[in-house]
Coordinates of C-alpha atoms and ligand atoms in Angstrom, one line a residue:
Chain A
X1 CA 120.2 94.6 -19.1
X2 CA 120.7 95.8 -23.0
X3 CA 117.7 95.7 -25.6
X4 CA 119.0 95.7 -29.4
X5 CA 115.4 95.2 -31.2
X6 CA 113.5 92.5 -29.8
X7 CA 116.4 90.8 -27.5
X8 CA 116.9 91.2 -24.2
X9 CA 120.3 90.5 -23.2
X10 CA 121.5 89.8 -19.5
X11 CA 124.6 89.1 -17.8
X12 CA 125.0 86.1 -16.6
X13 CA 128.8 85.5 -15.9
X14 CA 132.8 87.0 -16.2
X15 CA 135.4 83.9 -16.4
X16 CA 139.1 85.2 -17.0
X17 CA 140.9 82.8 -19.0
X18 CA 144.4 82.8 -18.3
X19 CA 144.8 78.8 -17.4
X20 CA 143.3 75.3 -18.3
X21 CA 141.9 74.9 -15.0
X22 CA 140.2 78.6 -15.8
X23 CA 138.9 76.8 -19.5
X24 CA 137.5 73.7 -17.4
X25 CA 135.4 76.2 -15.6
X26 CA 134.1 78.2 -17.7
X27 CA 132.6 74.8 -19.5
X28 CA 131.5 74.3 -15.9
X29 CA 129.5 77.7 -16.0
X30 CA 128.3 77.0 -19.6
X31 CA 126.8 74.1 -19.0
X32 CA 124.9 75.1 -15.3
X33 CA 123.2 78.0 -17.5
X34 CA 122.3 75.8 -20.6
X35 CA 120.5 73.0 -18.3
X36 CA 118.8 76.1 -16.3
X37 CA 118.3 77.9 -20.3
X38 CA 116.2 74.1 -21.3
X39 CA 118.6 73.4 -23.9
X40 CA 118.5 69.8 -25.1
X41 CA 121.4 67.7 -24.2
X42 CA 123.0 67.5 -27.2
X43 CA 122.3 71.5 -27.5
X44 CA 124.3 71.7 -24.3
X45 CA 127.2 69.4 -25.4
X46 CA 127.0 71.6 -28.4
X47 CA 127.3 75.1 -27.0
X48 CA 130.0 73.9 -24.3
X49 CA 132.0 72.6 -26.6
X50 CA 132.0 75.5 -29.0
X51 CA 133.2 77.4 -25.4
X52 CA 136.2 74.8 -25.1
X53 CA 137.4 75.9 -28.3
X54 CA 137.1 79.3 -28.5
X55 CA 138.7 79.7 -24.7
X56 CA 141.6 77.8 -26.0
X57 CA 141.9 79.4 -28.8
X58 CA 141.7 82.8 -26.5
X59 CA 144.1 81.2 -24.4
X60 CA 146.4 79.4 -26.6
X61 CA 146.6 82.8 -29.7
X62 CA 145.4 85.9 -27.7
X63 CA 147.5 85.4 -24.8
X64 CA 144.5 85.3 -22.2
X65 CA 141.6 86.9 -22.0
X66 CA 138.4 86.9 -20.8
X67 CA 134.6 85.2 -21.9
X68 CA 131.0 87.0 -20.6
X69 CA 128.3 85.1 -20.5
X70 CA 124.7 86.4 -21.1
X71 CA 121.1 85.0 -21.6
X72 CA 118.5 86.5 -24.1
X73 CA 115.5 86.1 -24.6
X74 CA 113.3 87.4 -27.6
X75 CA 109.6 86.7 -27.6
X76 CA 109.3 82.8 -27.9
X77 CA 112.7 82.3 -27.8
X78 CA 115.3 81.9 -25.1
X79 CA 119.2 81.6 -26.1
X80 CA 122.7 82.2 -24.6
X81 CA 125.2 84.4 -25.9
X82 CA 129.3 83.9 -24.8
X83 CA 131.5 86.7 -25.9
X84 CA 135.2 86.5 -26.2
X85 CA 137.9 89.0 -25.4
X86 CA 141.5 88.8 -26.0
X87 CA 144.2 91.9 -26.9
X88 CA 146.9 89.4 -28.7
X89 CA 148.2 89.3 -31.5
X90 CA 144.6 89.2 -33.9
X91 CA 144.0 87.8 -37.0
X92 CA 145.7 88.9 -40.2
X93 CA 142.8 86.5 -42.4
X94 CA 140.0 85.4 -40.8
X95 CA 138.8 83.5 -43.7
X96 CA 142.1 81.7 -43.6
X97 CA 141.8 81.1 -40.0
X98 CA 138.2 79.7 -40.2
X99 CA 139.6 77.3 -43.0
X100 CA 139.0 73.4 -41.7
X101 CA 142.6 72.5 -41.3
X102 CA 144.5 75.5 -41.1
X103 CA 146.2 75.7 -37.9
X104 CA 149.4 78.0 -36.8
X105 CA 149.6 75.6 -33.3
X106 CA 150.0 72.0 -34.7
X107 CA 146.2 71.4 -33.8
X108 CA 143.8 69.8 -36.2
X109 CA 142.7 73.3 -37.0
X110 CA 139.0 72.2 -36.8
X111 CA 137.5 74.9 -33.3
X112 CA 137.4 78.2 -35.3
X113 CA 135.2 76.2 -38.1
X114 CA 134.1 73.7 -35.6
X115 CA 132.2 76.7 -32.9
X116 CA 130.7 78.2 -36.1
X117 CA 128.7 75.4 -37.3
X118 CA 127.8 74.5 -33.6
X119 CA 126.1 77.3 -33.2
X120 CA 123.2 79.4 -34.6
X121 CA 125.0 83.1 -34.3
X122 CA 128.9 83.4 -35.2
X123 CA 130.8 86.7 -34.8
X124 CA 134.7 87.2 -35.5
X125 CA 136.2 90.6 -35.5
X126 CA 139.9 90.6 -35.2
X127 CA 142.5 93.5 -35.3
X128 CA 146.6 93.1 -36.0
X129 CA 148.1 94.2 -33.0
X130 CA 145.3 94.6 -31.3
X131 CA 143.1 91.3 -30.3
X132 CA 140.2 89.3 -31.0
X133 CA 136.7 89.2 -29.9
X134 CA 134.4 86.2 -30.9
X135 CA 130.9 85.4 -29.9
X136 CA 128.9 82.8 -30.5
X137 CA 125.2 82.4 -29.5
X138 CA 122.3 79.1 -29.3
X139 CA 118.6 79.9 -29.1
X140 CA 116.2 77.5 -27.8
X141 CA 112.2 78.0 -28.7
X142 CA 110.4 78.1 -25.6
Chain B
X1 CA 182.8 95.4 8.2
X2 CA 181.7 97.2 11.3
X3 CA 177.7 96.8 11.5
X4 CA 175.7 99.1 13.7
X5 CA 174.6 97.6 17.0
X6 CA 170.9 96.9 17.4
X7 CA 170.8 98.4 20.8
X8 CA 168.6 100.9 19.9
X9 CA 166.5 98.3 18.4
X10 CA 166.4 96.4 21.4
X11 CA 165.3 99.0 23.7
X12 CA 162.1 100.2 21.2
X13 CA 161.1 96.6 20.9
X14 CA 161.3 96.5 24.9
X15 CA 159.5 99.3 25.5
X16 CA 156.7 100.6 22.9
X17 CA 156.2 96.6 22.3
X18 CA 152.3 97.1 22.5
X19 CA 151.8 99.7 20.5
X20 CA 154.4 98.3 17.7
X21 CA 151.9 95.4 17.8
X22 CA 148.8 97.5 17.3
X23 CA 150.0 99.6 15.0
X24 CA 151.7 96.4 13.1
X25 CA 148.9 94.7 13.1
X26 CA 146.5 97.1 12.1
X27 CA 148.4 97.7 8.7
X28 CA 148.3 93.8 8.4
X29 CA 144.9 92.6 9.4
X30 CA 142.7 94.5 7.0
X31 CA 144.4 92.1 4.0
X32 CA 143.9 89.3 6.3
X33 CA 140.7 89.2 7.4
X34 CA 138.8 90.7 4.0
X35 CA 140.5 87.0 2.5
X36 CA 138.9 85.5 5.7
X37 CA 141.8 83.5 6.4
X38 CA 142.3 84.2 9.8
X39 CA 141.1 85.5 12.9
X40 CA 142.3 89.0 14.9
X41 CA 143.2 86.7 17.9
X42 CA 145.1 84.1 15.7
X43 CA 147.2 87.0 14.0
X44 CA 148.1 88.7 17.4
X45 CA 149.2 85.3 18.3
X46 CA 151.4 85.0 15.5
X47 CA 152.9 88.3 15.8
X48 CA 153.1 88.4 19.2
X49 CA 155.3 85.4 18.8
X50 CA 157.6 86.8 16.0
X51 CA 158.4 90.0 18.2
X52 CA 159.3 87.5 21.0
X53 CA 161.8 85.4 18.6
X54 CA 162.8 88.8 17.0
X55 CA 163.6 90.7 20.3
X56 CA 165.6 87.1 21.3
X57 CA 167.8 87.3 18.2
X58 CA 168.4 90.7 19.0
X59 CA 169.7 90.4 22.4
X60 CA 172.0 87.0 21.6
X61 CA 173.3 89.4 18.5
X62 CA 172.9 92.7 18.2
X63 CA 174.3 92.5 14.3
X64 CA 171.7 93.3 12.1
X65 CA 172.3 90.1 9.6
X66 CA 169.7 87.7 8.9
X67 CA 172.3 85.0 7.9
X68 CA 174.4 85.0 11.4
X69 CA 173.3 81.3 13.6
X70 CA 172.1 83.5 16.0
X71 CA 169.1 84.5 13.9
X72 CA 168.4 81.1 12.8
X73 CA 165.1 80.8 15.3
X74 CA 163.6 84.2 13.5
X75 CA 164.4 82.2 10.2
X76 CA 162.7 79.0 11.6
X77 CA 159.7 80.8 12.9
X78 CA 159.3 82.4 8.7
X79 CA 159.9 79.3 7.4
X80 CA 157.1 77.8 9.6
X81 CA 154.8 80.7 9.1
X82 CA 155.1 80.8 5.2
X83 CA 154.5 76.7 4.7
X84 CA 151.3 77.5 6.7
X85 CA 150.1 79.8 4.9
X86 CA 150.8 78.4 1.7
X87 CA 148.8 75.8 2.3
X88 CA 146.1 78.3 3.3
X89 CA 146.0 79.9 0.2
X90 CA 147.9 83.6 0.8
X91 CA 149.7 84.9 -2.2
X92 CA 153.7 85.4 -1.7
X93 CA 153.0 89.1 -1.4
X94 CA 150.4 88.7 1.3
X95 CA 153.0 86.6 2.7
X96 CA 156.0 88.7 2.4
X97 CA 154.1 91.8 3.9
X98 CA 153.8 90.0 7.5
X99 CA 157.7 90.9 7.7
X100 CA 157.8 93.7 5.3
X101 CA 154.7 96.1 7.4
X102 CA 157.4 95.7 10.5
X103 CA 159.0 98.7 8.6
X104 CA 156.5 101.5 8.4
X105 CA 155.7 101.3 13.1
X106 CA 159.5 100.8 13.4
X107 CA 160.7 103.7 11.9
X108 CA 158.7 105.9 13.5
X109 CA 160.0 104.6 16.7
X110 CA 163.1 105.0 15.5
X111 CA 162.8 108.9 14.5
X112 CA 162.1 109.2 18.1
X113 CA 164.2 107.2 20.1
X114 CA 167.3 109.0 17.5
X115 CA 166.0 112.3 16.9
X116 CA 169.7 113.9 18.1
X117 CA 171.7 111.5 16.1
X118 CA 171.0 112.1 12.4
X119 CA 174.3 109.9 11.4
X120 CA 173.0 107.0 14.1
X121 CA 169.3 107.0 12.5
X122 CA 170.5 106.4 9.1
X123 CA 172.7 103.8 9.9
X124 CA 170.2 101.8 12.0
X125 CA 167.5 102.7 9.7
X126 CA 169.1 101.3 6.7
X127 CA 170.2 98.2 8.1
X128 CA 167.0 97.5 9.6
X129 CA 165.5 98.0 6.0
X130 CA 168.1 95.3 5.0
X131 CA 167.3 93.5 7.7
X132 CA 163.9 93.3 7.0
X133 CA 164.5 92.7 3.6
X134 CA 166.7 89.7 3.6
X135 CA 163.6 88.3 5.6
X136 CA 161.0 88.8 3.7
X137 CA 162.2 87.9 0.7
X138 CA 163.0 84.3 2.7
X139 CA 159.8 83.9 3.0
X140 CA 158.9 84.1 -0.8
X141 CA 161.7 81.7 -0.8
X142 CA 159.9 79.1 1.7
X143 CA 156.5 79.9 0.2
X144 CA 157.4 79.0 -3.3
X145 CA 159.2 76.1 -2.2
X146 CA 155.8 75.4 -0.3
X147 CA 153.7 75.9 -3.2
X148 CA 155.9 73.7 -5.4
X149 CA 155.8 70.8 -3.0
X150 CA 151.9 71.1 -2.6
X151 CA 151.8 71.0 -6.2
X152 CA 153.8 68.4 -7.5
X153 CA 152.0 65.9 -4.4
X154 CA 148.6 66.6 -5.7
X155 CA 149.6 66.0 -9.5
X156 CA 151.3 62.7 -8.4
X157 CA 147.9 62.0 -6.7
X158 CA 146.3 62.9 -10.0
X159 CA 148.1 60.8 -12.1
X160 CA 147.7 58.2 -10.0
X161 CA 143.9 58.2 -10.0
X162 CA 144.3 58.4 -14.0
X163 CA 146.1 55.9 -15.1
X164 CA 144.0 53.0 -14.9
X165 CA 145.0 50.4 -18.1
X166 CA 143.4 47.0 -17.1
X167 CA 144.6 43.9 -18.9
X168 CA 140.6 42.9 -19.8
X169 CA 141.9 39.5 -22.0
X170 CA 145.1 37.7 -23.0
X171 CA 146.2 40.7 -25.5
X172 CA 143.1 42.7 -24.8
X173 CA 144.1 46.1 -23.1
X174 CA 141.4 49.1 -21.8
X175 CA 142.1 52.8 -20.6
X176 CA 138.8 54.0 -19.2
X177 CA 139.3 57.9 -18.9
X178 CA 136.9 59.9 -16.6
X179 CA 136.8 63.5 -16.2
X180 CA 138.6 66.6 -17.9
X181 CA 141.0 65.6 -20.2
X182 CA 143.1 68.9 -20.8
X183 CA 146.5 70.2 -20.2
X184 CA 149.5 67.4 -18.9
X185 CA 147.2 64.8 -17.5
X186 CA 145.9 63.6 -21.2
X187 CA 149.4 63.4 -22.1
X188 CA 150.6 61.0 -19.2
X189 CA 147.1 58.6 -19.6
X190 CA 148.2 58.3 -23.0
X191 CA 151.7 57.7 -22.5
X192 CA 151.0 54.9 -19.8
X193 CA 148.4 53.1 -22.1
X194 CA 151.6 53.1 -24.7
X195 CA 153.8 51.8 -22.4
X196 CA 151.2 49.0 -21.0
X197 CA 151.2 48.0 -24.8
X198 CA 154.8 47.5 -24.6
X199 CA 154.6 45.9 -21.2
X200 CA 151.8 43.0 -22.6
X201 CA 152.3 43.0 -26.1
X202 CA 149.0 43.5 -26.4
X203 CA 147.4 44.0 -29.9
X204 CA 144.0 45.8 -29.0
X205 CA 143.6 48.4 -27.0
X206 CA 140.0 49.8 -25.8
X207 CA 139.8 53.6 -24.8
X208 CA 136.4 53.9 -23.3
X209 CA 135.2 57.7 -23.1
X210 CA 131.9 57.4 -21.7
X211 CA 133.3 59.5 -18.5
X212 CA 134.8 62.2 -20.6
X213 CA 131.9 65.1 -20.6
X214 CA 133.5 67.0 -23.1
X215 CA 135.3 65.8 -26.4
X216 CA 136.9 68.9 -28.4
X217 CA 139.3 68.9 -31.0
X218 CA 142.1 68.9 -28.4
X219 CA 140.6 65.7 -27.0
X220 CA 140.1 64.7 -30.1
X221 CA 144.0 65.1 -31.3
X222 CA 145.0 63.3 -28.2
X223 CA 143.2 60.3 -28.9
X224 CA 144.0 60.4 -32.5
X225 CA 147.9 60.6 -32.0
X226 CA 146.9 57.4 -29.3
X227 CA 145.5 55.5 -32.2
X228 CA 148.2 56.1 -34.7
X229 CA 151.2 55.5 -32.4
X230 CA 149.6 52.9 -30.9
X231 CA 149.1 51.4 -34.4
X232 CA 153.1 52.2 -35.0
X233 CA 153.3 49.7 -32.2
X234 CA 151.6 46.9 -34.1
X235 CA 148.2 47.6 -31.4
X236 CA 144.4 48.5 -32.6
X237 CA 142.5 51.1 -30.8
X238 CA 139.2 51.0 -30.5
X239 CA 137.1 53.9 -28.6
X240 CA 133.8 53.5 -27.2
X241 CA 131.9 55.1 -25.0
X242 CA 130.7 57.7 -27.7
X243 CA 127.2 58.4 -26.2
X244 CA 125.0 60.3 -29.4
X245 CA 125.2 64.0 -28.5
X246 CA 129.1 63.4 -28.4
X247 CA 128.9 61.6 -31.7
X248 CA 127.0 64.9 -33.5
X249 CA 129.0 67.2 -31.8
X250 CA 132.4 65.5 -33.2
X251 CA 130.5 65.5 -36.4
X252 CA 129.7 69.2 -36.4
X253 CA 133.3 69.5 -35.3
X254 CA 134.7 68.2 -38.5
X255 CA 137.2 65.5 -36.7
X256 CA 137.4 62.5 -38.9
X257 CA 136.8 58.9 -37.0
X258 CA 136.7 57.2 -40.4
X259 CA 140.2 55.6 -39.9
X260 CA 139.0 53.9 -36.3
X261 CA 137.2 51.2 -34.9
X262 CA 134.5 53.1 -32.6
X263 CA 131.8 51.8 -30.6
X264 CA 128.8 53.0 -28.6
X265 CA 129.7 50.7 -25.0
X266 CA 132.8 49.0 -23.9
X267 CA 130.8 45.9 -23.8
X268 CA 130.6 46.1 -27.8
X269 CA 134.0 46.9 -28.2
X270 CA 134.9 43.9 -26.3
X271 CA 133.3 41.2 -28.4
X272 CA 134.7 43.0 -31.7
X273 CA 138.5 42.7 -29.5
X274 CA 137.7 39.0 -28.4
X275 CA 136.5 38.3 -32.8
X276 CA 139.5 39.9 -33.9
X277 CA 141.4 38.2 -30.9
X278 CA 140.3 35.0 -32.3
X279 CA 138.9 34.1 -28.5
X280 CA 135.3 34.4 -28.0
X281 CA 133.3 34.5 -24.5
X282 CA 130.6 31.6 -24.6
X283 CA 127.3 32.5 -23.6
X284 CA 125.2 30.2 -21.4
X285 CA 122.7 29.6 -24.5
X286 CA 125.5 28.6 -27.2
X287 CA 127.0 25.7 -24.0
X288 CA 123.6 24.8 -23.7
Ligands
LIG301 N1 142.1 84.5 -30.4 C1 143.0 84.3 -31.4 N2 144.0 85.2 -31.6 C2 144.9 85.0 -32.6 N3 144.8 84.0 -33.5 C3 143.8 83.1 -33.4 C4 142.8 83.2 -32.4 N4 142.0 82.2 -32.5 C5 142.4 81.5 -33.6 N5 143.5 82.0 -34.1 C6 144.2 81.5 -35.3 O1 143.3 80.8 -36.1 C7 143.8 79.5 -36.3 C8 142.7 78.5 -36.4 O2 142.1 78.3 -35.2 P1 141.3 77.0 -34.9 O3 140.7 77.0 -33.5 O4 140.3 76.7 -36.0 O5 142.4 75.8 -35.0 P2 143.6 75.5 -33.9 O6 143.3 76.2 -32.7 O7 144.9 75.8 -34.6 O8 143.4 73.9 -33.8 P3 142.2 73.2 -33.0 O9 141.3 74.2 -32.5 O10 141.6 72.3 -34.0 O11 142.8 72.4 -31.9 C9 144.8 79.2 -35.2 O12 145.8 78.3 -35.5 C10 145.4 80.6 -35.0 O13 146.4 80.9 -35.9
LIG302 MG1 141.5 76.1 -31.7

C-alpha cells in the first residue's frame, strides 16, 4: 500500500504481456476490478478499452512488457490506476506519437490519443533506447 | 568405427537398479510435483518402465547409438512419454530432463564400477553422455511436433466455430461475430464473409457486433478494411449491434463510422437491407 497526498494506492494485479491471448486477459482482469470498483458500464467499456490499446501498443512497439493494476481511493472517491512497462525501443516524440493518425504500424493511429481522452489521468514517459511506461487512471465518486 | 560396449552399463543398471531409481527420481520429482502434474507413484511407474526398455536395448545391443533398430522400443517409449505430456502442459525442458537427470546417478555409478580404468570410464562416460543426448533432444523433437499438432486442431476448431455467414435473404448476407476479435481469427471471419460475397453475389452484407465485448481501434481497422473491400466487391456493409457504451467509447476513440451504414440491432439493419434490396417483409397488419 503507497500514500502520495490523499490517495491510497493498492495492488491489485501483474499481467505480462508478451501475447494476444496475454492482452485478452488483462481486459479480463480490467473489467472483474471495474464492476467490483462500481464503475458504470460505459466507464468499464471505457477503461478496458483504453487497456486494449495501450497493451498492444506495449506489445506491438515495446517488445513486451508488463501492466500493474492498482485501486485508489481518495476520500469520496474510488478509481483504478493501470501502469505500463516496456524496455523497447521508446518514443523519440511523444507529441508526434499522441497525434490522431500518426501511426509507425499501418494502424489507424487513433490508441495513444484514443486511452488519453478515455480516461481522467494520462501519463507518458518514454526514453530512446530505453522503454516506455504509460499509465492511465478512472475515478468513480463514491 | 569401434563404439565401446555397454557392458558396463548393463551390469550397473542390473545391479544398483533401485537406487538409480531413487536417486533419479528424486532429482526429477521436485519439478514434477511443485507443477502438480503428476503423482510420486505415477512417475515411479514411468521410470520404472524406461529403465526396463533401457536395460532391454542394452542387452539386444550393447552399442551406445540411439539410431540402431535395436533401440527403437527406447525411442517408442520417448515418443509416447513426450505426446503425453504435451498434452499435459510440461514445457520441452521439463520434458527433456526426464532423460537428461539419467546423467548425474549414472555417473557416479560409473566412477565406481571403473575406478581402475581411467581410459574405459571416459570412453563409456562420453558415449553415454551422447547417448543420452541424442535422446533427449528426441524428445523436444516429439514434444514440439506434439504441441504443433494440438495447436493447429484447436485453431481449426476455432475457426470453425467463427465463421458463421448466413444467407438471411436472396442477396442479403450476415456475419454475426461473438467473442474476442484479436490476432489471426479476425482476419479469417473477415476473409470468409468476403468469399461468401463472392459465392452469393450478394450485395449487403450485415456484420452484427452485439457479441463483441470489446471494440478497439484494431477491431475497428478490421471492420473498416471489411467494409471497403467489401464495397471493392460491389457489396454494402452495414454493422449493428453497436450497443451505446460501445458507440461513446468509439467516439472517444476517434474512429470515423461516418462513411457506414450502422445500426443499433440486426433486426434494424435488416429492414434497411430488405428497402435497399427492393424486397420488403409484410407485417400481419399491412396483409390485413
Ligand atoms: N510502447 C511503445 N513503444 C514504442 N513506440 C510506441 C509505443 N506506443 C506507441 N508507440 C508509437 O506511437 C505510435 C502511435 O501509437 P497509437 O497507439 O496511437 O497508434 P497505432 O498503435 O500505430 O495504431 P492504433 O493504436 O490506432 O491501432 C505508434 O505507431 C508507435 O510508433
Ligand atoms: Mg496502438
Amino acid at each position: 500500500m503507497m500514500h502520495v497526498g490523499d490517495v491510497t494506492e493498492t495492488l491489485a494485479a501483474e499481467v505480462g504481456l508478451r501475447s494476444d491471448e496475454e492482452i485478452v486477459r488483462l481486459r479480463q482482469i480490467v473489467r472483474d476490478h471495474a464492476i467490483a470498483q462500481g464503475f458504470s458500464l460505459v466507464d468499464q467499456t471505457k477503461f478496458v478499452t483504453a487497456a486494449s490499446e495501450l497493451a498492444r501498443n506495449t506489445l506491438q512497439y515495446g517488445g513486451g512488457g508488463d501492466a500493474r493494476l492498482s485501486k485508489l481511493t481518495n476520500g469520496v472517491r474510488v478509481g483504478l490506476r493501470l501502469r505500463f512497462v516496456d524496455r523497447g525501443p521508446g518514443i523519440a516524440d511523444i507529441e508526434r506519437a499522441l497525434r490522431d493518425g500518426f501511426t509507425s504500424g499501418g494502424g489507424l493511429g487513433l490508441g495513444l490519443g484514443g486511452a488519453r481522452r478515455l480516461c481522467d489521468e494520462f501519463e507518458i514517459q518514454s526514453e530512446p533506447g530505453k522503454g516506455t511506461v504509460v499509465s492511465i487512471t478512472k475515478w468513480k465518486l463514491r | 568405427m569401434d563404439t565401446p560396449k555397454g557392458a558396463a552399463l548393463i551390469e550397473i543398471l542390473s545391479r544398483h537398479r533401485d537406487a538409480l531409481l531413487t536417486e533419479w527420481l528424486d532429482q526429477h520429482l521436485s519439478i514434477a510435483l511443485r507443477r502438480g502434474l503428476t503423482t510420486e507413484a505415477e512417475m515411479r511407474e514411468q521410470f520404472r518402465s524406461f529403465l526396463n526398455v533401457f536395460t532391454d536395448a542394452l542387452q539386444r545391443s550393447d552399442i551406445l547409438d540411439a539410431n540402431r533398430p535395436e533401440w527403437e522400443p527406447v525411442r517408442a517409449f520417448l515418443a509416447e512419454m513426450s505426446a503425453h505430456r504435451a498434452r499435459q502442459g510440461y514445457t520441452p525442458v521439463e520434458t527433456a530432463t526426464f532423460v537428461f537427470s539419467l546423467k548425474q546417478p549414472l555417473y557416479v555409478r560409473l566412477r565406481t564400477e571403473l575406478d581402475d580404468d581411467p581410459a574405459a570410464l571416459s570412453e563409456v562416460s562420453w558415449n553415454v553422455n551422447l547417448l543420452l543426448d541424442s535422446l533427449g533432444l528426441f524428445t523436444t523433437e516429439v514434444f514440439q511436433r506434439s504441441r504443433e499438432s494440438i495447436i493447429a486442431r484447436q485453431q481449426e476448431e476455432l475457426l470453425e466455430l467463427s465463421t458463421p455467414v448466413v444467407q438471411l435473404w436472396e442477396g442479403i448476407l450476415a456475419l454475426p461475430l461473438i467473442g474476442t476479435l484479436d490476432s489471426a481469427r479476425t482476419q479469417v471471419v473477415m476473409e470468409s464473409l468476403l468469399q461468401k460475397i463472392v459465392e452469393t453475389g450478394a450485395g449487403i452484407a450485415i456484420i452484427d457486433i452485439t457479441g463483441v465485448p470489446t471494440v478497439d481501434t484494431l477491431v475497428a481497422q478490421h471492420l473498416l478494411k471489411t467494409v471497403a473491400a467489401a464495397r471493392l466487391m460491389g457489396a454494402d456493409c452495414i454493422i449493428s449491434g453497436i450497443r451505446p457504451q460501445i458507440a461513446q467509447t468509439i467516439v472517444h476513440l476517434g474512429v470515423d463510422l461516418t462513411n457506414v451504414t450502422t445500426k443499433s440491432t440486426l433486426a434494424d439493419a435488416f429492414t434497411v437491407a430488405l428497402q435497399r434490396t427492393g424486397s420488403s417483409v409484410l407485417t400481419p397488419s399491412a396483409t390485413a
